[in-house]
Short mmCIF file of C-alpha atoms in Angstrom, two decimals:
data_model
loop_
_atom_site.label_atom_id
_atom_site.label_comp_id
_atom_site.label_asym_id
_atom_site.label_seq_id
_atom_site.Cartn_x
_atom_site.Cartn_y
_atom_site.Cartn_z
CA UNK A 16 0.00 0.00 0.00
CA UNK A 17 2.69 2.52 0.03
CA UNK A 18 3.43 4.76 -2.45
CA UNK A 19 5.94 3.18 -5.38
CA UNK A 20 7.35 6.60 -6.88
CA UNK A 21 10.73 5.88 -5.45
CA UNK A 22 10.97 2.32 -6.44
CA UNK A 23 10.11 3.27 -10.16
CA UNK A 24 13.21 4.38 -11.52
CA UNK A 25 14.88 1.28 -10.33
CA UNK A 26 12.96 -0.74 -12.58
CA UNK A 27 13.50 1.81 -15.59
CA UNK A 28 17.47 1.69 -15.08
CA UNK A 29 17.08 -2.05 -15.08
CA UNK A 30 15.44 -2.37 -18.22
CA UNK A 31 17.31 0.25 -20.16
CA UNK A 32 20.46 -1.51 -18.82
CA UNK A 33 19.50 -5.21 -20.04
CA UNK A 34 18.09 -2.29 -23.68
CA UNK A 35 14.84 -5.23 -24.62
CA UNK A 36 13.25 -5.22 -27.97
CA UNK A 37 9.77 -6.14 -26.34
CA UNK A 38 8.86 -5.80 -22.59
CA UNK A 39 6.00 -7.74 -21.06
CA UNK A 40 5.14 -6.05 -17.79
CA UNK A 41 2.60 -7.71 -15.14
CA UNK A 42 0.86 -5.52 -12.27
CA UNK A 43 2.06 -2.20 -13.52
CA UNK A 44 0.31 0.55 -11.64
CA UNK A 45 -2.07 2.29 -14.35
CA UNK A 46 -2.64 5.73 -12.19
CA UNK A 47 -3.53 5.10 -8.38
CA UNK A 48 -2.05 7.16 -5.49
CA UNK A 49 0.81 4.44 -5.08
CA UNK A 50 1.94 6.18 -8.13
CA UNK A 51 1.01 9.72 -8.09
CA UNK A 52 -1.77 9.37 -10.57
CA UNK A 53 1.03 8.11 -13.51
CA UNK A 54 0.37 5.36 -15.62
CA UNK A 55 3.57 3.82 -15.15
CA UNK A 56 3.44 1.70 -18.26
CA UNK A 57 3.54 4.94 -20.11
CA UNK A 58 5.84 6.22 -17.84
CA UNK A 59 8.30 3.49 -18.76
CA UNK A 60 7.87 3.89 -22.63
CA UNK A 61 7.88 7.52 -22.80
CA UNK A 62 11.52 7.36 -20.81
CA UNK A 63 12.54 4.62 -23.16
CA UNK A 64 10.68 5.92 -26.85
CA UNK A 65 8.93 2.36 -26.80
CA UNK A 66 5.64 2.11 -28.32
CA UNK A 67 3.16 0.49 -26.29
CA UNK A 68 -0.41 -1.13 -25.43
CA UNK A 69 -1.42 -1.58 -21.65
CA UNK A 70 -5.20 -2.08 -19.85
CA UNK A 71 -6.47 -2.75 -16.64
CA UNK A 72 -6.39 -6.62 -16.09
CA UNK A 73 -9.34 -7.24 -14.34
CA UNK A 74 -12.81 -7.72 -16.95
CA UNK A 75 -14.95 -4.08 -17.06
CA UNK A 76 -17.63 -5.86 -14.95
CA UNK A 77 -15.23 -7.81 -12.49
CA UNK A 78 -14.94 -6.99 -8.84
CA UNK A 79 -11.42 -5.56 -9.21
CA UNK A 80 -12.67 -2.54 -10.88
CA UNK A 81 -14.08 -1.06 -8.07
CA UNK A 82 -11.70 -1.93 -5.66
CA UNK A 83 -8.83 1.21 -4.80
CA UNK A 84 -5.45 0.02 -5.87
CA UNK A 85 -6.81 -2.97 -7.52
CA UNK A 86 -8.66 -0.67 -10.38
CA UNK A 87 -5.16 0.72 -11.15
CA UNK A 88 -3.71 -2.80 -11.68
CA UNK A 89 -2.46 -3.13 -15.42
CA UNK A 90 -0.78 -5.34 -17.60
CA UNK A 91 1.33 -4.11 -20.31
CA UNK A 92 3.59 -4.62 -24.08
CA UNK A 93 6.19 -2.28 -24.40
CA UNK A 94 8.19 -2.69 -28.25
CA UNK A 95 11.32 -1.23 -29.67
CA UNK A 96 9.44 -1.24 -33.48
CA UNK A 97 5.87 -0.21 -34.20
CA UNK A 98 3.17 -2.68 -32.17
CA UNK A 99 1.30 -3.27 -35.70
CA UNK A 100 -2.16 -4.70 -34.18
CA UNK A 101 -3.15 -5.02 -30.51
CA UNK A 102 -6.10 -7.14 -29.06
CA UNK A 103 -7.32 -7.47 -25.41
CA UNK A 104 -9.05 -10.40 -24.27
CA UNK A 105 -10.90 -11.42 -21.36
CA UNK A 106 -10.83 -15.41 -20.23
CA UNK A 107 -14.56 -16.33 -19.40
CA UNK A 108 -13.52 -17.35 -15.50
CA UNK A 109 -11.16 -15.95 -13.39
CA UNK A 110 -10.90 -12.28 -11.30
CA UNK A 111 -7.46 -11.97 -13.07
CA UNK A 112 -8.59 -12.15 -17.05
CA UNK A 113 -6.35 -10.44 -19.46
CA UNK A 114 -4.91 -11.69 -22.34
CA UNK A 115 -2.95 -8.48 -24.06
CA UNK A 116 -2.10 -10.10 -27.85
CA UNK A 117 0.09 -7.76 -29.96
CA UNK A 118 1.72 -8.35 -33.14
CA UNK A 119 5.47 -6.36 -33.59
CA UNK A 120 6.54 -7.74 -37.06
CA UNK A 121 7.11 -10.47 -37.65
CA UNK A 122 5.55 -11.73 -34.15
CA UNK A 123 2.40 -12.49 -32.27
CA UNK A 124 2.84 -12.17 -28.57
CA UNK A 125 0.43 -13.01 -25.77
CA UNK A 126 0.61 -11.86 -22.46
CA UNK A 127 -0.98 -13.64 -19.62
CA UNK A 128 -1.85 -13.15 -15.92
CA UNK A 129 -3.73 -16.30 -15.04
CA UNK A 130 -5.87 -16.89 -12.18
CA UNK A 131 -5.03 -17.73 -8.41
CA UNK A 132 -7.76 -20.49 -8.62
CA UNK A 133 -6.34 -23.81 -10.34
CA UNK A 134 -10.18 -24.77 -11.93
CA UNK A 135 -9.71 -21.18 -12.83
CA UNK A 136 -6.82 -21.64 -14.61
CA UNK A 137 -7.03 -24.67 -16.69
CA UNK A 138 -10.36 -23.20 -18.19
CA UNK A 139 -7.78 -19.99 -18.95
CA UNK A 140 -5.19 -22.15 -20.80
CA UNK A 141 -8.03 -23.99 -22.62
CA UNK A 142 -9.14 -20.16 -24.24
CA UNK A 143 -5.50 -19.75 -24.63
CA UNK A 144 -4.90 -22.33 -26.57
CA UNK A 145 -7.54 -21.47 -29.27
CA UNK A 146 -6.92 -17.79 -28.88
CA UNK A 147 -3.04 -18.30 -29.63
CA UNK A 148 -3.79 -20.53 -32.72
CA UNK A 149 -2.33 -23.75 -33.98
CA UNK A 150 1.26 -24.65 -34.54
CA UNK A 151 2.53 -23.77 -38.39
CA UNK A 152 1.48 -20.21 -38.14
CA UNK A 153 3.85 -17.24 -37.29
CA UNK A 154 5.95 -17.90 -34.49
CA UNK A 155 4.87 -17.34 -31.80
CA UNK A 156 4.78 -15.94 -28.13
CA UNK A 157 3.16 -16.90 -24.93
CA UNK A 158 4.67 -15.50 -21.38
CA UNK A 159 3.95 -14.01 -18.68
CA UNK A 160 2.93 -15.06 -14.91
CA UNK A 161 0.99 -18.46 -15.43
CA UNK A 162 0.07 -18.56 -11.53
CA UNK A 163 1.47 -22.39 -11.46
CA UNK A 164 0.91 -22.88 -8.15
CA UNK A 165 0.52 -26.68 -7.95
CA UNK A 166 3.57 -26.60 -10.10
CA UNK A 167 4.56 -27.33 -13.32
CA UNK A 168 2.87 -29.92 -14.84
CA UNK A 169 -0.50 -27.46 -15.00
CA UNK A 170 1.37 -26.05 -18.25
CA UNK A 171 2.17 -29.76 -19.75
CA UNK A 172 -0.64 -30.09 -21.67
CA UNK A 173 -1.30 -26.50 -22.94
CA UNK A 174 2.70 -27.23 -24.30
CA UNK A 175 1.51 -30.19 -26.10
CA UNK A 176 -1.59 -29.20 -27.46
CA UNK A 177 0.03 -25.65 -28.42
CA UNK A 178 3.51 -27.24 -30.05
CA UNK A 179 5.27 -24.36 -27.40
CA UNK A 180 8.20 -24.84 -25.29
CA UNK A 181 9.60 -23.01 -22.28
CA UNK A 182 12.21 -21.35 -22.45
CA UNK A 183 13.16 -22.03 -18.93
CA UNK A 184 14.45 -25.47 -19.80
CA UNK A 185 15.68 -25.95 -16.75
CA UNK A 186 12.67 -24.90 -14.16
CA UNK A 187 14.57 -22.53 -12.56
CA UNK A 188 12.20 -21.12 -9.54
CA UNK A 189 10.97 -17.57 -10.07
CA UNK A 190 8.96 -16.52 -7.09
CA UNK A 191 9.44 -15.28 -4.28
CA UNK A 192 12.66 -13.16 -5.71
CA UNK A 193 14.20 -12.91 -2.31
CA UNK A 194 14.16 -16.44 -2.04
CA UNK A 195 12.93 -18.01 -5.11
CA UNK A 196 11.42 -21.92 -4.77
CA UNK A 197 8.33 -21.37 -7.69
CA UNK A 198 8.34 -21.51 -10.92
CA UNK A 199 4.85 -19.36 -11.49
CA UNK A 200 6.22 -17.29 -14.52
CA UNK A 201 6.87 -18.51 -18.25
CA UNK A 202 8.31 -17.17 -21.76
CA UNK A 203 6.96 -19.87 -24.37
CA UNK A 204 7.90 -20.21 -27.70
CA UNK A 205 7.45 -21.90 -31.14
CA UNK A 206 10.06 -24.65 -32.23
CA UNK A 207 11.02 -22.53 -35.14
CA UNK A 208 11.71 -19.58 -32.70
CA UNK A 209 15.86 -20.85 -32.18
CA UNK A 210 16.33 -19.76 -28.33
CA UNK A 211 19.43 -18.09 -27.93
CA UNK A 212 19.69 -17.28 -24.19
CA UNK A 213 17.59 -17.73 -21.46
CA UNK A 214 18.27 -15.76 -18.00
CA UNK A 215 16.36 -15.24 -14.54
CA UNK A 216 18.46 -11.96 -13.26
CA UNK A 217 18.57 -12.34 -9.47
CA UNK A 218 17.47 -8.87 -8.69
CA UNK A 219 14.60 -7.89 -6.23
CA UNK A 220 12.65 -5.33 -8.07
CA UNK A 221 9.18 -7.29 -8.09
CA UNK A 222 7.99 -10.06 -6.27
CA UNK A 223 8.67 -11.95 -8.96
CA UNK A 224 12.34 -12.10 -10.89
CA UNK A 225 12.64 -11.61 -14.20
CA UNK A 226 12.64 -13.42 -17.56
CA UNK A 227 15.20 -12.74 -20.31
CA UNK A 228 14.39 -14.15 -23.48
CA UNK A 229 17.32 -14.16 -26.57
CA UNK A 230 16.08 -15.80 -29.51
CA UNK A 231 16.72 -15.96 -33.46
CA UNK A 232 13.52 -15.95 -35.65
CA UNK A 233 13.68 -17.74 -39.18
CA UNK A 234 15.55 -16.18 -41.07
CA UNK A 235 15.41 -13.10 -38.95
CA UNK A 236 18.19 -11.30 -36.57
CA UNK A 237 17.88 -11.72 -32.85
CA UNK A 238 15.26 -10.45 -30.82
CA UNK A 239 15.24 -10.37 -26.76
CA UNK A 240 12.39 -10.31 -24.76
CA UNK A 241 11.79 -9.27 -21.21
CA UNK A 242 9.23 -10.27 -18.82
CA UNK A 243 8.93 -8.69 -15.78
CA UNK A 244 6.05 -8.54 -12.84
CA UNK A 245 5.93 -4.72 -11.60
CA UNK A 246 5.18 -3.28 -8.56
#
């Protein structure tokens, strides 16, 4: 409950540092008192000259709208090149509901915030897995904080079905970040997508740590992705 203004710029130095080509931000505070009325997703681009595409996560009729703090509670896409088409989608179940899908050329990229409830949650990655289409498309996408909390084996079928792999081959733990033992948050890709380095920086800006995502697209240079849940 206390105010995040000071906090802020340690999370801008940190992503300028690691200089990402597409940022997926969780929980970023859309305008409540905890942040001086500033949408800190535009914040964050305007600092950096990103283009970006952010909403509330919670549905226009859910609970979380009228709740202080809560209502200021957004999910965001921050690109390097122009976000060429944006969609926001709500899972039918769940209090946290936002799917943010945005398309920076030549890929689609979903970002997820899935719900604390596990029967919750599989009905989530059941719309996910028709919303984010069928392998032999585009590359693809799919990260963000999955809410595992039963561990990892929720996200085994969703992989299947969706042709996807993590990119945290190893199931390295991501939450708590002061003393991580979960592995709740996810950066899935296509098997065309080559990965070219995968890192969980051990620094105690969220919750959560962070994902960094290098990868080579066909016949494409490198891209790197970060995912990060903000606070």
């Amino acid at each position: 409950l206390f105010r995040t203004t000071a906090h802020f710029p340690n999370i801008t130095r940190f992503v300028r540092h690691m200089d990402p080509d597409i940022i997926g931000l969780v929980e970023v505070d859309a305008g409540s008192y905890r942040a001086r009325r500033k949408n800190q997703a535009h914040e964050l681009a305007s600092e950096l000259s990103y283009y970006h595409e952010s909403r509330i996560k919670y549905p226009e009729d859910g609970l979380g709208r009228r709740v202080p703090v809560l209502n200021k509670q957004a999910n965001a896409v921050l690109a390097r090149e122009p976000i060429l088409r944006t969609a926001f989608h709500d899972f039918a179940i769940g209090s946290k509901s936002l799917a943010i899908e945005v398309e920076v050329e030549p890929l689609p990229l979903f970002l997820v915030h899935l719900a604390l409830g596990i029967r919750a949650r599989h009905r989530q990655l059941l719309e996910l897995h028709d919303l984010s289409g069928a392998p032999g498309g585009k590359p693809r996408l799919v990260a963000g904080d999955f809410n595992t909390l039963s561990g990892v084996w929720e996200l085994r079928m969703f992989l299947r079905a969706t042709g996807l792999k993590s990119a945290n081959a190893l199931h390295a733990p991501t939450y708590p970040s002061w003393a991580p033992c979960r592995e709740l948050d996810f950066i899935c890709h296509d098997a065309d997508i080559t990965p070219v380095r995968f890192k969980i920086p051990r620094v105690r800006i969220s919750d959560h740590l962070p994902l960094m995502f290098d990868f080579d697209l066909p016949s494409a240079p490198a891209r790197h992705l970060a995912d990060d849940e903000s606070h």
